[in-house]
Each structure stands twice: as C-alpha cells, then as structure tokens.
C-alpha cells in the first residue's frame, strides 16, 4: 500500500460559462506510482490536472469548492505561492509547445525564472535534464537552435526535459502522446515507468490502450463525475460500475 | 460527357480568374501612379539642391539661400522628444490593456476613447497643446511643449499597436510560462514582449513618422519661423522641416524653387526611411517568427 501524494477532497469546479467541469470529486493520487485519469473527452480530466497546479487561475472560473492537499497543504488556498507549486508539480501538454527560444533556453527557462543565473549551474542542469529525457544525444551539438527546429517527438521530450530540470515531485501529462508516433510514445511510456520511483506521475492518456498499459492506479471520469477508481490491474479487467465497463469495452466514447 | 463539361467549366472559371487578377494588377498600378509620380517629381527637382552644405549650414539671406540645418535638427529633436514621452507611456498602456486590464465596460470605454483620439484632426492637438502645455503649464513656445503635444497625438497609435502585437502572441506561451513557475510579469517580459517587439516597434516608428511630418500640432506649441542659431535647451522654440516647408512655400516672397524642392525631399527621405525600417522590421520578424 503506497502513500498518498495528493489528496483531492470534494472538489468541484464550474467555469464562468456555466459548465460544471467537476462535481464533488474525491481522489487520492498515489506517490511513486503512475496515476491514470481516463474517460471520454469532456469528462473533466484536463480541468482536474490544471487545478492541481493552479493553472486553472488563467482560465475563466466561476467557482471552485473542496480541497486539494499537496504534502498536506491546501493548494487552493489564495495564499498559496503558485510559482513554487508549479515548479514542484510539472506539466506536459498534449501538443509539444516549445517556447520561441533555443533548445537550451527552453530547458533553462524554468530555472532562470526561479532565480538561477549562474551559467555553469544552468549548463549542468540543462544537460542533466536533457539526458534524463533521452534527448541529449540528439541535440547536444545544436543547443542554440530554435526549439521548434527539432521533430515533434523530440519537441515533446524537450518539454519533458524542461519540466525535469526543475526537479519536480510530481509530473502531470495531459494526453502527452496524442500527436506522437508509436516509437516515441513507447519511449515516453517506458520513461514514465523509470521515473515513477522518484517522481509521482499523473497522466490523462488520449486512448484506452495507453491507459491500460501504464496505470498503477486508474480513475474513470464521466461528465465531471468520478465514476470508479482502482488499481490498474483490476479496473480494466474487472470494472465494478456498468458505465466503466461500457467504456472499457469500447461501447461508448 | 458530364466529365468533359465540368472540365470546360473549370477552364472557363480559370480564365475568368486570370482576367480578374490582371485587372486588379492594372488597377493597383494606376492607383500607385500618382504616388510614384509625386515622388519622382520631387526627387528630380530636389536632388540637385541636396549638397553637404545644404544639409549642414544655416539659412542666409532671409532663408532664400544657405542650408536648412536648424529645420533638420529641430525635426530630429521633436521626434526624439516625442519618443521619450510617448514610447514608455504608450507601450506600458498597451501592455496593461492587453495583459492585465479586466474586460469590462470601463476598459471598453478606454479602447473607444483611444480609437477616437486617433481620428482627431492634428490641428485640434495643436490647440490643445497650446492651452495645456504652452499656456497652462507655462512651458512657452518650446521643443518640450511641442514634443508633449506630438506625444499625445502619437500615443493612440502606439497603445493600439502594442496591444494588438501582444494579443497575436499565442495564449499557449503564457500557459507554458506559468506552468514552469514564471510569474505573469516574468512570462510577459521574457517571452511575450520579445515576441511582440517587432510589432510594437513598427507601431512606434509609424507613430513617430506621423509626428515628424505634422505641422499643425507644432504650429502653436514650439515651431518658429526662423532661428539664427540651433536651439540650446528644451525650452527653446525650434525650426522644423514641415513648418519650414510651409513657411518658405507661402510666406517668403522671391523664394527660390530649388530650396523648396530640396527641403521637401529631405522631409520625404526622413519619413520614407522610417517607413522602410518599419516594413523591414515587420517582414524580417514574420520570417523569423517561431509560431
Ligand atoms: N477554459 C474553459 N472554459 C470553459 N469551459 C471549459 C474550459 N475548459 C474546459 N471546459 C469545459 O469543461 C468540461 C471538461 O473539460 P476538460 O476538463 O477539458 O475534460 P477532458 O480533459 O476530460 O476532455 C468540458 O465540458 C469543457 O467544454
Ligand atoms: Mg482533456
């Protein structure tokens, strides 16, 4: 039984346009594990991820209620220092979004805004992060090229490196391989298995097969409601709720 | 059969398109003609006047001979003076409107006010400057008062282009910056603003270009008919190219034509160089843009 890294308690979220994206969701995110959020599009997975690192602050939100405890602190608290929170909980988006800067500066960006200016430190941390993301071998001789000059798969690993450079405690990935080829997808999946011992992973895969492949724990979302949660090995094989079963067997969504 | 007829239809449509495009090219060429004609006429008549002496010496003989140095220097001073006030203020206001201002009635009102300001005739700015800066603030007829007046006229252009340039930078960059722990201002300063900079610069240059070429706003606020020396302080009045051209074309009897053409050519080159640099910045930025 692994311990809880993030504890979501009776969390609800409504956007300004009236959409109730999440309804009274309670969920434990397990440390040292891959936590999968799955379900049809519009279920609220992205909204939950963006709530956990307070990126939701950038959207038009009408109301949130409940608690999200990270290391025992409610991150929804107005006083929460969000920049520090976002450094500890990194995020990778569905499409690779390199900043309009060089490969090097993409990885260095988070360190620089955190106040790191020592060139030697920056270089060693950028190199380390690129190596962790298995990108170093491919880019070490063109670190000054624009981030968009590399392939889509490389760009997504760049985005991963950019997050790893900040030495986060949690990495959230929102459909991270939806725009990638199977080879890169497999690489990223095995990478997640590798890091989960030291970094908690939360992932919202873009399809069922990836969900089933990587999940240590899985949670099924349907229209803002948490329908079912369980160990990955059980949930996909033997779902308890009819709706989960229908989705897993491909009857809707 | 039907295949063949649709084939013919396509050909007809292509031919029609072709005629349409040719027509557009011809029409746009004709609309360009007067502009090219004027430029050619000024260059042909003004070029012989342009000598080093003409550009660097004081006017003599009641401006009927000598150079136009004080007018050139004056226009430079006014342009720089305008930039000093309008660029920081305009860019800051543009950043505020694009990145920080809530979308409500108040900010909508501000935007409408800015658009309306841009449409006000320049002589109105001149009269406002006279009342506000020359008389009320007691700056007198001076470079300072004229620069402030031109700044007010230029501000709407700079504010609007800055806001627009920031808005076209994709939202996803702001989200990524935030997700990497950047504060809102860090994201703006390190990513959003640099990406918007070519657009902002273009707006700044176009705004200043208009300021450099205007007569009415400086007429009552800082321009003077003739100055036997260069201005030595911001509180001095100054000669300026556009006003100088107005004066020597209408107010001085027996004015040699070539001096008039020469002066106009200098102003034209001044303005065209600014315009060209704005265009160059924009094209180069479009090509290098990474989004
Ligand atoms: N920024 C937003 N503003 C308003 N509504 C949103 C916003 N983002 C998502 N939604 C709505 O919230 C619901 C949940 O969406 P989302 O969290 O993206 O779910 P998922 O990631 O499972 O597809 C959807 O109905 C969606 O249209
Ligand atoms: Mg989503």
Coordinates of C-alpha atoms and ligand atoms in Angstrom, one line a residue:
Chain A
X1 CA 0.0 0.0 0.0
X2 CA 1.7 3.2 -1.2
X3 CA 1.1 6.5 0.5
X4 CA -0.9 9.5 -0.9
X5 CA 0.9 12.3 -2.6
X6 CA -2.1 14.5 -3.4
X7 CA -5.4 14.3 -1.8
X8 CA -8.4 15.7 -3.6
X9 CA -11.4 16.2 -1.3
X10 CA -14.9 17.0 -2.5
X11 CA -13.5 19.1 -5.3
X12 CA -16.0 20.9 -7.6
X13 CA -15.2 23.3 -10.4
X14 CA -17.5 25.5 -12.5
X15 CA -16.4 27.7 -15.4
X16 CA -17.8 31.1 -16.0
X17 CA -19.8 29.9 -19.0
X18 CA -21.7 27.8 -16.6
X19 CA -20.1 24.4 -17.4
X20 CA -19.8 22.3 -14.3
X21 CA -16.5 20.6 -15.2
X22 CA -16.0 18.6 -12.0
X23 CA -18.6 17.5 -9.4
X24 CA -17.6 16.7 -5.9
X25 CA -14.5 14.7 -6.8
X26 CA -12.6 12.9 -4.1
X27 CA -9.4 11.0 -5.1
X28 CA -6.0 10.0 -3.7
X29 CA -3.0 10.4 -6.0
X30 CA -0.5 7.7 -5.0
X31 CA 3.1 8.6 -4.5
X32 CA 5.7 6.6 -6.5
X33 CA 3.1 5.4 -9.0
X34 CA 1.5 6.1 -12.3
X35 CA -1.9 7.5 -11.7
X36 CA -4.2 7.4 -14.7
X37 CA -7.2 9.6 -15.3
X38 CA -9.3 8.3 -18.1
X39 CA -12.7 8.6 -19.7
X40 CA -14.4 10.3 -22.7
X41 CA -13.5 13.8 -23.8
X42 CA -15.2 16.5 -21.7
X43 CA -15.0 14.3 -18.5
X44 CA -13.0 16.9 -16.6
X45 CA -9.6 15.3 -16.7
X46 CA -7.8 18.3 -18.0
X47 CA -9.7 20.6 -15.6
X48 CA -8.5 18.5 -12.7
X49 CA -4.9 18.5 -13.8
X50 CA -5.0 22.2 -14.3
X51 CA -6.5 22.6 -10.9
X52 CA -3.7 20.6 -9.2
X53 CA -1.0 23.1 -10.4
X54 CA -3.4 26.1 -10.2
X55 CA -3.1 26.7 -14.0
X56 CA -6.8 27.0 -13.7
X57 CA -6.1 30.5 -12.5
X58 CA -5.5 31.5 -16.1
X59 CA -9.0 30.4 -17.2
X60 CA -12.4 32.0 -16.5
X61 CA -13.5 30.2 -13.5
X62 CA -16.8 30.9 -11.7
X63 CA -16.4 28.8 -8.6
X64 CA -14.3 26.1 -7.0
X65 CA -15.0 24.3 -3.7
X66 CA -13.4 21.5 -1.8
X67 CA -9.8 20.9 -1.1
X68 CA -6.7 19.7 -2.9
X69 CA -4.0 18.8 -0.4
X70 CA -0.4 18.5 -1.6
X71 CA 2.1 17.4 1.0
X72 CA -0.7 18.3 3.5
X73 CA -1.2 21.9 2.3
X74 CA -4.4 23.0 0.5
X75 CA -3.2 24.3 -2.8
X76 CA -6.5 26.0 -3.5
X77 CA -5.7 28.5 -0.7
X78 CA -5.5 32.1 -2.0
X79 CA -2.2 32.5 -0.1
X80 CA -0.6 29.5 -1.9
X81 CA 2.6 30.6 -3.7
X82 CA 1.7 29.3 -7.1
X83 CA 5.1 29.7 -8.8
X84 CA 6.7 27.4 -6.3
X85 CA 3.8 25.0 -6.5
X86 CA 4.1 24.8 -10.3
X87 CA 7.8 24.1 -10.0
X88 CA 7.1 21.1 -7.8
X89 CA 4.2 19.9 -10.0
X90 CA 5.4 19.9 -13.6
X91 CA 3.1 19.7 -16.6
X92 CA 3.4 18.3 -20.1
X93 CA 0.7 19.3 -22.6
X94 CA -0.9 17.3 -25.4
X95 CA 0.9 19.1 -28.1
X96 CA 4.6 19.9 -27.7
X97 CA 4.8 23.6 -27.0
X98 CA 8.4 24.7 -27.2
X99 CA 8.8 28.4 -26.2
X100 CA 10.1 30.6 -29.1
X101 CA 13.6 30.2 -27.8
X102 CA 16.6 27.9 -28.3
X103 CA 16.6 24.3 -27.2
X104 CA 18.9 25.3 -24.3
X105 CA 16.8 28.3 -23.2
X106 CA 13.7 26.2 -23.3
X107 CA 15.2 23.9 -20.6
X108 CA 16.8 26.8 -18.8
X109 CA 13.6 28.9 -18.7
X110 CA 12.1 27.5 -15.5
X111 CA 15.5 27.7 -13.8
X112 CA 16.0 31.3 -14.8
X113 CA 12.7 32.5 -13.6
X114 CA 13.3 30.6 -10.3
X115 CA 16.4 32.9 -9.9
X116 CA 19.2 30.7 -11.2
X117 CA 21.6 32.8 -13.2
X118 CA 24.9 31.0 -12.8
X119 CA 25.9 29.9 -16.3
X120 CA 27.8 26.8 -15.0
X121 CA 24.9 25.7 -12.9
X122 CA 22.4 26.3 -15.8
X123 CA 24.6 24.3 -18.2
X124 CA 25.0 21.3 -16.0
X125 CA 21.3 21.3 -15.1
X126 CA 20.2 21.6 -18.7
X127 CA 22.5 18.8 -19.8
X128 CA 21.3 16.6 -16.9
X129 CA 17.6 17.2 -17.8
X130 CA 18.1 16.6 -21.5
X131 CA 20.0 13.4 -20.6
X132 CA 17.1 12.2 -18.4
X133 CA 14.7 12.8 -21.2
X134 CA 16.9 10.9 -23.6
X135 CA 17.3 13.9 -25.8
X136 CA 20.9 14.9 -25.1
X137 CA 22.5 12.6 -27.7
X138 CA 20.3 14.1 -30.4
X139 CA 20.7 17.8 -29.6
X140 CA 23.9 18.3 -27.7
X141 CA 25.6 19.8 -30.8
X142 CA 22.8 22.2 -31.6
X143 CA 21.6 23.5 -28.3
X144 CA 21.3 27.0 -29.7
X145 CA 18.9 26.0 -32.5
X146 CA 15.3 27.0 -32.0
X147 CA 13.1 24.6 -30.0
X148 CA 10.8 24.2 -32.9
X149 CA 13.6 23.1 -35.3
X150 CA 13.6 19.5 -33.9
X151 CA 11.0 16.8 -34.7
X152 CA 7.6 16.6 -32.9
X153 CA 8.8 13.6 -30.8
X154 CA 12.0 15.4 -29.9
X155 CA 10.0 18.5 -29.0
X156 CA 7.8 16.6 -26.6
X157 CA 10.9 15.2 -24.9
X158 CA 12.2 18.7 -24.8
X159 CA 9.1 19.7 -23.0
X160 CA 9.6 16.8 -20.6
X161 CA 13.3 17.9 -20.1
X162 CA 12.1 21.4 -19.4
X163 CA 9.9 20.1 -16.5
X164 CA 12.6 17.6 -15.2
X165 CA 15.1 20.5 -14.9
X166 CA 13.1 21.8 -12.1
X167 CA 13.4 18.5 -10.2
X168 CA 9.6 18.3 -9.6
X169 CA 7.9 16.0 -7.1
X170 CA 5.0 15.3 -9.5
X171 CA 4.7 15.3 -13.2
X172 CA 1.3 15.7 -14.9
X173 CA 0.9 14.7 -18.5
X174 CA -2.3 15.6 -20.4
X175 CA -2.6 13.4 -23.5
X176 CA 1.2 13.7 -23.9
X177 CA 1.5 11.3 -26.9
X178 CA -1.6 12.2 -28.8
X179 CA 0.5 13.9 -31.5
X180 CA 3.3 11.4 -31.5
X181 CA 4.4 8.3 -33.4
X182 CA 4.3 4.8 -31.7
X183 CA 8.1 4.7 -31.3
X184 CA 8.3 7.9 -29.3
X185 CA 5.1 7.0 -27.5
X186 CA 6.7 3.8 -26.3
X187 CA 9.8 5.6 -25.2
X188 CA 7.9 8.1 -23.2
X189 CA 5.8 5.3 -21.6
X190 CA 8.9 3.4 -20.5
X191 CA 10.4 6.6 -19.3
X192 CA 7.5 7.2 -17.0
X193 CA 7.9 3.7 -15.6
X194 CA 11.5 4.6 -14.9
X195 CA 10.9 7.8 -13.1
X196 CA 7.9 6.8 -11.1
X197 CA 10.0 5.6 -8.2
X198 CA 11.1 9.2 -7.5
X199 CA 8.5 11.3 -9.3
X200 CA 4.8 10.8 -8.9
X201 CA 3.1 10.6 -12.3
X202 CA -0.4 11.7 -13.2
X203 CA -1.4 11.0 -16.8
X204 CA -4.5 11.5 -18.8
X205 CA -3.9 9.3 -21.8
X206 CA -5.6 10.0 -25.1
X207 CA -6.8 6.4 -25.5
X208 CA -7.8 3.3 -23.6
X209 CA -4.8 1.2 -24.6
X210 CA -2.3 3.6 -23.2
X211 CA -4.4 3.9 -20.0
X212 CA -4.4 0.1 -19.5
X213 CA -0.7 -0.2 -20.3
X214 CA 0.7 2.3 -17.9
X215 CA -1.8 2.5 -15.0
X216 CA -0.8 1.5 -11.5
X217 CA -3.9 3.3 -10.4
X218 CA -6.8 4.4 -12.6
X219 CA -9.7 6.7 -12.2
X220 CA -12.7 6.8 -14.6
X221 CA -14.2 10.2 -15.2
X222 CA -17.6 10.8 -16.9
X223 CA -19.0 14.2 -17.4
X224 CA -17.3 15.7 -14.4
X225 CA -18.0 12.8 -12.1
X226 CA -15.6 10.3 -10.7
X227 CA -17.3 7.0 -11.5
X228 CA -14.8 4.4 -10.4
X229 CA -11.3 4.2 -9.0
X230 CA -9.0 1.3 -8.5
X231 CA -5.7 -0.5 -9.2
X232 CA -5.0 -0.5 -12.9
X233 CA -4.6 -4.3 -12.9
X234 CA -8.2 -4.7 -11.6
X235 CA -10.1 -1.8 -13.1
X236 CA -9.5 -2.5 -16.7
X237 CA -10.0 -6.3 -16.3
X238 CA -13.0 -6.3 -13.9
X239 CA -14.7 -2.9 -13.7
X240 CA -17.4 -2.7 -11.0
X241 CA -19.6 0.1 -12.5
X242 CA -21.6 -0.6 -15.6
X243 CA -20.5 2.7 -17.1
X244 CA -16.9 2.0 -16.6
X245 CA -17.4 -1.4 -18.2
X246 CA -19.2 0.0 -21.2
X247 CA -16.3 2.5 -21.7
X248 CA -13.5 0.0 -21.2
X249 CA -15.2 -2.4 -23.6
X250 CA -15.5 0.4 -26.1
X251 CA -19.3 0.6 -26.1
X252 CA -19.2 4.4 -26.0
X253 CA -16.8 7.4 -26.0
Chain B
X1 CA -19.8 13.8 -71.2
X2 CA -20.6 15.4 -67.9
X3 CA -16.9 14.9 -67.0
X4 CA -16.0 16.9 -70.1
X5 CA -18.4 19.7 -69.5
X6 CA -17.2 20.2 -65.9
X7 CA -13.7 20.2 -67.3
X8 CA -14.6 23.1 -69.7
X9 CA -16.4 24.8 -66.8
X10 CA -13.1 24.7 -64.8
X11 CA -11.2 26.1 -67.7
X12 CA -13.7 29.0 -68.1
X13 CA -13.5 29.7 -64.4
X14 CA -9.7 29.7 -64.5
X15 CA -9.8 32.1 -67.5
X16 CA -12.2 34.4 -65.6
X17 CA -9.9 34.3 -62.6
X18 CA -7.0 35.2 -64.8
X19 CA -8.8 38.2 -66.2
X20 CA -9.8 39.3 -62.7
X21 CA -6.2 39.1 -61.4
X22 CA -4.8 41.0 -64.4
X23 CA -7.5 43.7 -63.9
X24 CA -6.6 44.0 -60.2
X25 CA -2.9 44.3 -61.1
X26 CA -3.6 47.1 -63.6
X27 CA -5.9 49.0 -61.2
X28 CA -3.4 48.8 -58.4
X29 CA -0.7 50.0 -60.7
X30 CA -2.8 53.0 -61.7
X31 CA -3.5 53.9 -58.1
X32 CA 0.2 53.8 -57.4
X33 CA 1.0 56.1 -60.3
X34 CA 0.2 59.4 -58.7
X35 CA 2.3 58.5 -55.7
X36 CA 5.2 57.4 -57.8
X37 CA 4.7 60.5 -59.9
X38 CA 4.9 62.8 -57.0
X39 CA 8.0 61.1 -55.5
X40 CA 9.7 61.2 -58.9
X41 CA 8.8 64.8 -59.4
X42 CA 10.2 65.8 -56.0
X43 CA 13.4 63.7 -56.4
X44 CA 14.0 65.1 -59.9
X45 CA 13.6 68.7 -58.8
X46 CA 15.1 68.4 -55.3
X47 CA 18.1 66.2 -55.8
X48 CA 20.3 68.9 -57.4
X49 CA 19.8 71.1 -54.3
X50 CA 21.0 68.4 -51.8
X51 CA 24.6 69.1 -51.0
X52 CA 26.5 68.7 -47.8
X53 CA 26.4 72.4 -47.4
X54 CA 22.6 72.5 -47.8
X55 CA 22.2 69.9 -45.1
X56 CA 24.7 71.4 -42.6
X57 CA 24.6 75.1 -42.8
X58 CA 22.3 77.8 -41.5
X59 CA 19.9 79.6 -43.8
X60 CA 21.0 83.0 -45.1
X61 CA 19.5 85.9 -46.9
X62 CA 16.1 85.6 -45.3
X63 CA 16.1 81.8 -45.9
X64 CA 16.5 82.4 -49.7
X65 CA 19.9 80.9 -49.6
X66 CA 22.1 78.7 -47.4
X67 CA 21.1 75.5 -45.8
X68 CA 18.3 74.0 -43.7
X69 CA 20.3 72.7 -40.7
X70 CA 18.1 74.2 -38.0
X71 CA 15.0 72.6 -39.5
X72 CA 16.6 69.2 -39.8
X73 CA 18.0 69.3 -36.3
X74 CA 14.6 70.7 -35.0
X75 CA 12.7 67.8 -36.5
X76 CA 15.2 65.3 -35.0
X77 CA 14.8 66.9 -31.6
X78 CA 11.0 66.9 -31.8
X79 CA 11.0 63.2 -33.0
X80 CA 13.3 62.2 -30.1
X81 CA 11.3 64.3 -27.7
X82 CA 8.1 62.7 -28.8
X83 CA 9.6 59.3 -28.4
X84 CA 10.8 60.0 -24.9
X85 CA 7.3 60.7 -23.7
X86 CA 5.1 58.5 -25.9
X87 CA 7.0 55.3 -26.2
X88 CA 7.3 54.3 -22.5
X89 CA 3.8 55.6 -21.7
X90 CA 2.2 54.0 -24.8
X91 CA 3.9 50.7 -24.5
X92 CA 3.1 50.5 -20.8
X93 CA -0.6 51.3 -21.5
X94 CA -0.6 48.7 -24.4
X95 CA 0.8 46.1 -22.0
X96 CA -1.8 46.9 -19.4
X97 CA -4.7 46.8 -21.8
X98 CA -3.6 43.5 -23.5
X99 CA -2.3 41.6 -20.4
X100 CA -3.8 43.0 -17.2
X101 CA -6.9 45.0 -17.8
X102 CA -10.2 43.2 -17.0
X103 CA -12.6 43.0 -19.8
X104 CA -15.4 45.4 -18.6
X105 CA -17.3 48.5 -19.5
X106 CA -14.5 50.7 -18.2
X107 CA -11.8 49.2 -20.4
X108 CA -14.1 49.1 -23.4
X109 CA -14.7 52.8 -22.8
X110 CA -10.9 53.4 -22.7
X111 CA -10.4 51.5 -26.0
X112 CA -13.2 53.5 -27.7
X113 CA -11.5 56.7 -26.4
X114 CA -8.2 55.6 -27.8
X115 CA -9.7 54.9 -31.2
X116 CA -11.5 58.2 -31.2
X117 CA -8.3 60.0 -30.2
X118 CA -6.5 58.6 -33.2
X119 CA -9.1 60.1 -35.5
X120 CA -8.9 63.7 -34.2
X121 CA -7.5 66.2 -36.7
X122 CA -4.0 67.2 -35.8
X123 CA -4.8 70.9 -35.6
X124 CA -7.0 70.1 -32.6
X125 CA -4.0 68.5 -30.9
X126 CA -2.1 71.7 -31.7
X127 CA -4.8 73.9 -30.0
X128 CA -4.9 71.5 -27.0
X129 CA -1.1 71.7 -26.7
X130 CA -1.3 75.5 -26.8
X131 CA -3.8 75.6 -24.0
X132 CA -2.4 72.8 -21.9
X133 CA 1.4 72.9 -22.3
X134 CA 2.2 76.4 -23.6
X135 CA -0.1 78.4 -21.5
X136 CA -1.4 76.4 -18.6
X137 CA 1.9 74.6 -17.7
X138 CA 3.7 77.7 -18.8
X139 CA 6.2 75.8 -21.0
X140 CA 6.0 78.5 -23.6
X141 CA 6.6 78.0 -27.3
X142 CA 9.2 75.3 -26.9
X143 CA 10.5 71.9 -28.0
X144 CA 9.2 70.5 -24.7
X145 CA 5.7 71.7 -25.3
X146 CA 5.7 70.6 -29.0
X147 CA 7.1 67.2 -28.1
X148 CA 4.4 66.7 -25.4
X149 CA 1.7 67.8 -27.9
X150 CA 3.1 65.4 -30.6
X151 CA 3.2 62.7 -27.9
X152 CA -0.5 63.0 -27.1
X153 CA -1.2 62.7 -30.8
X154 CA 1.1 59.6 -31.2
X155 CA 0.0 57.8 -28.1
X156 CA -3.1 56.2 -29.5
X157 CA -1.2 54.6 -32.4
X158 CA 1.5 53.3 -30.0
X159 CA -1.1 52.0 -27.5
X160 CA -3.2 50.2 -30.1
X161 CA -0.3 48.6 -32.0
X162 CA 1.3 47.5 -28.7
X163 CA -2.0 45.9 -27.6
X164 CA -2.5 44.3 -30.9
X165 CA 1.1 43.0 -31.1
X166 CA 0.7 41.4 -27.7
X167 CA -2.6 39.8 -28.5
X168 CA -1.4 37.9 -31.5
X169 CA 1.2 36.1 -29.4
X170 CA -0.4 32.8 -28.8
X171 CA -2.0 32.2 -25.4
X172 CA -0.3 28.8 -25.1
X173 CA 3.0 30.5 -24.4
X174 CA 1.5 32.3 -21.4
X175 CA 0.2 29.0 -20.1
X176 CA 3.5 27.3 -20.6
X177 CA 5.4 30.1 -18.9
X178 CA 3.1 29.9 -15.9
X179 CA 3.3 26.1 -15.8
X180 CA 7.1 26.4 -15.5
X181 CA 6.8 28.6 -12.4
X182 CA 7.1 32.0 -14.1
X183 CA 5.1 34.9 -12.7
X184 CA 2.8 36.7 -15.1
X185 CA 5.3 39.5 -15.5
X186 CA 8.2 37.2 -16.0
X187 CA 6.3 35.4 -18.8
X188 CA 5.5 38.8 -20.4
X189 CA 9.0 40.2 -20.1
X190 CA 10.9 37.1 -21.1
X191 CA 8.6 35.6 -23.8
X192 CA 5.5 37.6 -24.7
X193 CA 7.1 41.0 -25.0
X194 CA 10.1 39.9 -27.1
X195 CA 7.8 38.1 -29.5
X196 CA 5.6 41.2 -29.8
X197 CA 8.6 43.6 -30.1
X198 CA 8.7 43.8 -33.9
X199 CA 5.0 44.7 -34.0
X200 CA 5.4 47.3 -31.2
X201 CA 8.5 48.8 -32.9
X202 CA 6.6 49.0 -36.2
X203 CA 3.8 50.9 -34.4
X204 CA 6.3 53.2 -32.6
X205 CA 8.0 54.1 -35.9
X206 CA 4.8 54.7 -37.8
X207 CA 3.6 56.9 -34.9
X208 CA 6.8 58.9 -34.8
X209 CA 6.8 59.2 -38.5
X210 CA 3.5 60.9 -38.4
X211 CA 4.8 63.2 -35.6
X212 CA 7.8 64.1 -37.7
X213 CA 5.7 65.1 -40.7
X214 CA 3.0 67.1 -39.0
X215 CA 2.8 70.9 -39.0
X216 CA -0.4 71.7 -37.2
X217 CA 0.5 70.3 -33.7
X218 CA 3.7 72.2 -33.6
X219 CA 2.4 75.4 -35.2
X220 CA 1.3 77.0 -31.9
X221 CA 3.4 75.0 -29.5
X222 CA 7.1 75.0 -30.5
X223 CA 7.8 75.8 -34.1
X224 CA 9.3 79.0 -35.1
X225 CA 9.6 80.9 -38.4
X226 CA 13.3 81.5 -38.2
X227 CA 16.1 80.9 -35.7
X228 CA 19.5 82.3 -36.3
X229 CA 21.1 79.5 -34.2
X230 CA 20.3 76.0 -33.1
X231 CA 18.1 75.5 -30.1
X232 CA 20.1 75.1 -27.0
X233 CA 17.5 73.9 -24.4
X234 CA 14.2 72.0 -24.4
X235 CA 12.6 75.3 -23.5
X236 CA 13.7 76.9 -26.8
X237 CA 11.5 77.1 -29.8
X238 CA 12.8 75.4 -32.9
X239 CA 12.5 75.3 -36.6
X240 CA 11.2 72.1 -38.0
X241 CA 11.0 70.7 -41.6
X242 CA 7.3 70.5 -42.1
X243 CA 6.7 74.1 -40.8
X244 CA 9.8 75.3 -42.6
X245 CA 8.4 74.0 -45.9
X246 CA 5.1 75.7 -45.2
X247 CA 6.8 79.0 -44.5
X248 CA 9.1 79.0 -47.5
X249 CA 6.3 77.9 -49.8
X250 CA 3.8 80.6 -48.8
X251 CA 5.3 83.3 -46.6
X252 CA 8.6 84.3 -48.2
X253 CA 8.4 86.2 -51.4
X254 CA 11.1 85.5 -54.0
X255 CA 11.9 82.1 -52.6
X256 CA 14.0 80.0 -55.0
X257 CA 12.1 76.9 -56.1
X258 CA 15.1 74.6 -55.7
X259 CA 15.3 75.3 -52.0
X260 CA 11.7 74.4 -51.6
X261 CA 12.1 71.2 -53.5
X262 CA 15.3 70.4 -51.6
X263 CA 13.5 70.9 -48.3
X264 CA 10.6 68.7 -49.3
X265 CA 12.9 66.0 -50.5
X266 CA 14.7 65.9 -47.1
X267 CA 11.5 65.5 -45.2
X268 CA 10.3 62.9 -47.7
X269 CA 13.5 60.9 -47.3
X270 CA 13.2 61.2 -43.5
X271 CA 9.7 59.8 -43.5
X272 CA 10.4 57.2 -46.1
X273 CA 13.4 55.9 -44.2
X274 CA 11.3 55.5 -41.1
X275 CA 8.6 53.8 -43.1
X276 CA 11.0 51.5 -44.8
X277 CA 12.6 50.5 -41.5
X278 CA 9.2 49.7 -40.1
X279 CA 8.4 47.5 -43.1
X280 CA 11.8 45.8 -42.9
X281 CA 11.4 45.0 -39.2
X282 CA 7.9 43.6 -39.8
X283 CA 9.0 41.4 -42.8
X284 CA 12.0 40.1 -41.0
X285 CA 10.1 39.3 -37.9
X286 CA 7.4 37.4 -39.9
X287 CA 10.1 35.3 -41.5
X288 CA 11.8 34.5 -38.2
X289 CA 8.7 34.0 -36.1
X290 CA 8.6 30.6 -34.4
X291 CA 4.8 30.3 -34.2
Ligands
LIG1 N1 -11.4 27.1 -20.1 C1 -12.6 26.6 -20.1 N2 -13.7 27.4 -20.1 C2 -14.9 26.9 -20.1 N3 -15.2 25.6 -20.2 C3 -14.2 24.7 -20.2 C4 -12.8 25.2 -20.2 N4 -12.0 24.1 -20.3 C5 -12.8 23.1 -20.3 N5 -14.1 23.4 -20.3 C6 -15.3 22.5 -20.3 O1 -15.2 21.7 -19.1 C7 -15.6 20.4 -19.4 C8 -14.5 19.5 -19.0 O2 -13.4 19.6 -20.0 P1 -12.0 19.0 -19.8 O3 -11.5 19.3 -18.4 O4 -11.2 19.5 -20.9 O5 -12.2 17.5 -19.9 P2 -11.3 16.3 -20.6 O6 -9.9 16.7 -20.4 O7 -11.7 15.1 -19.8 O8 -11.7 16.2 -22.0 C9 -16.0 20.4 -20.9 O9 -17.4 20.5 -21.0 C10 -15.3 21.6 -21.5 O10 -16.0 22.1 -22.5
LIG2 MG1 -8.5 17.0 -21.9

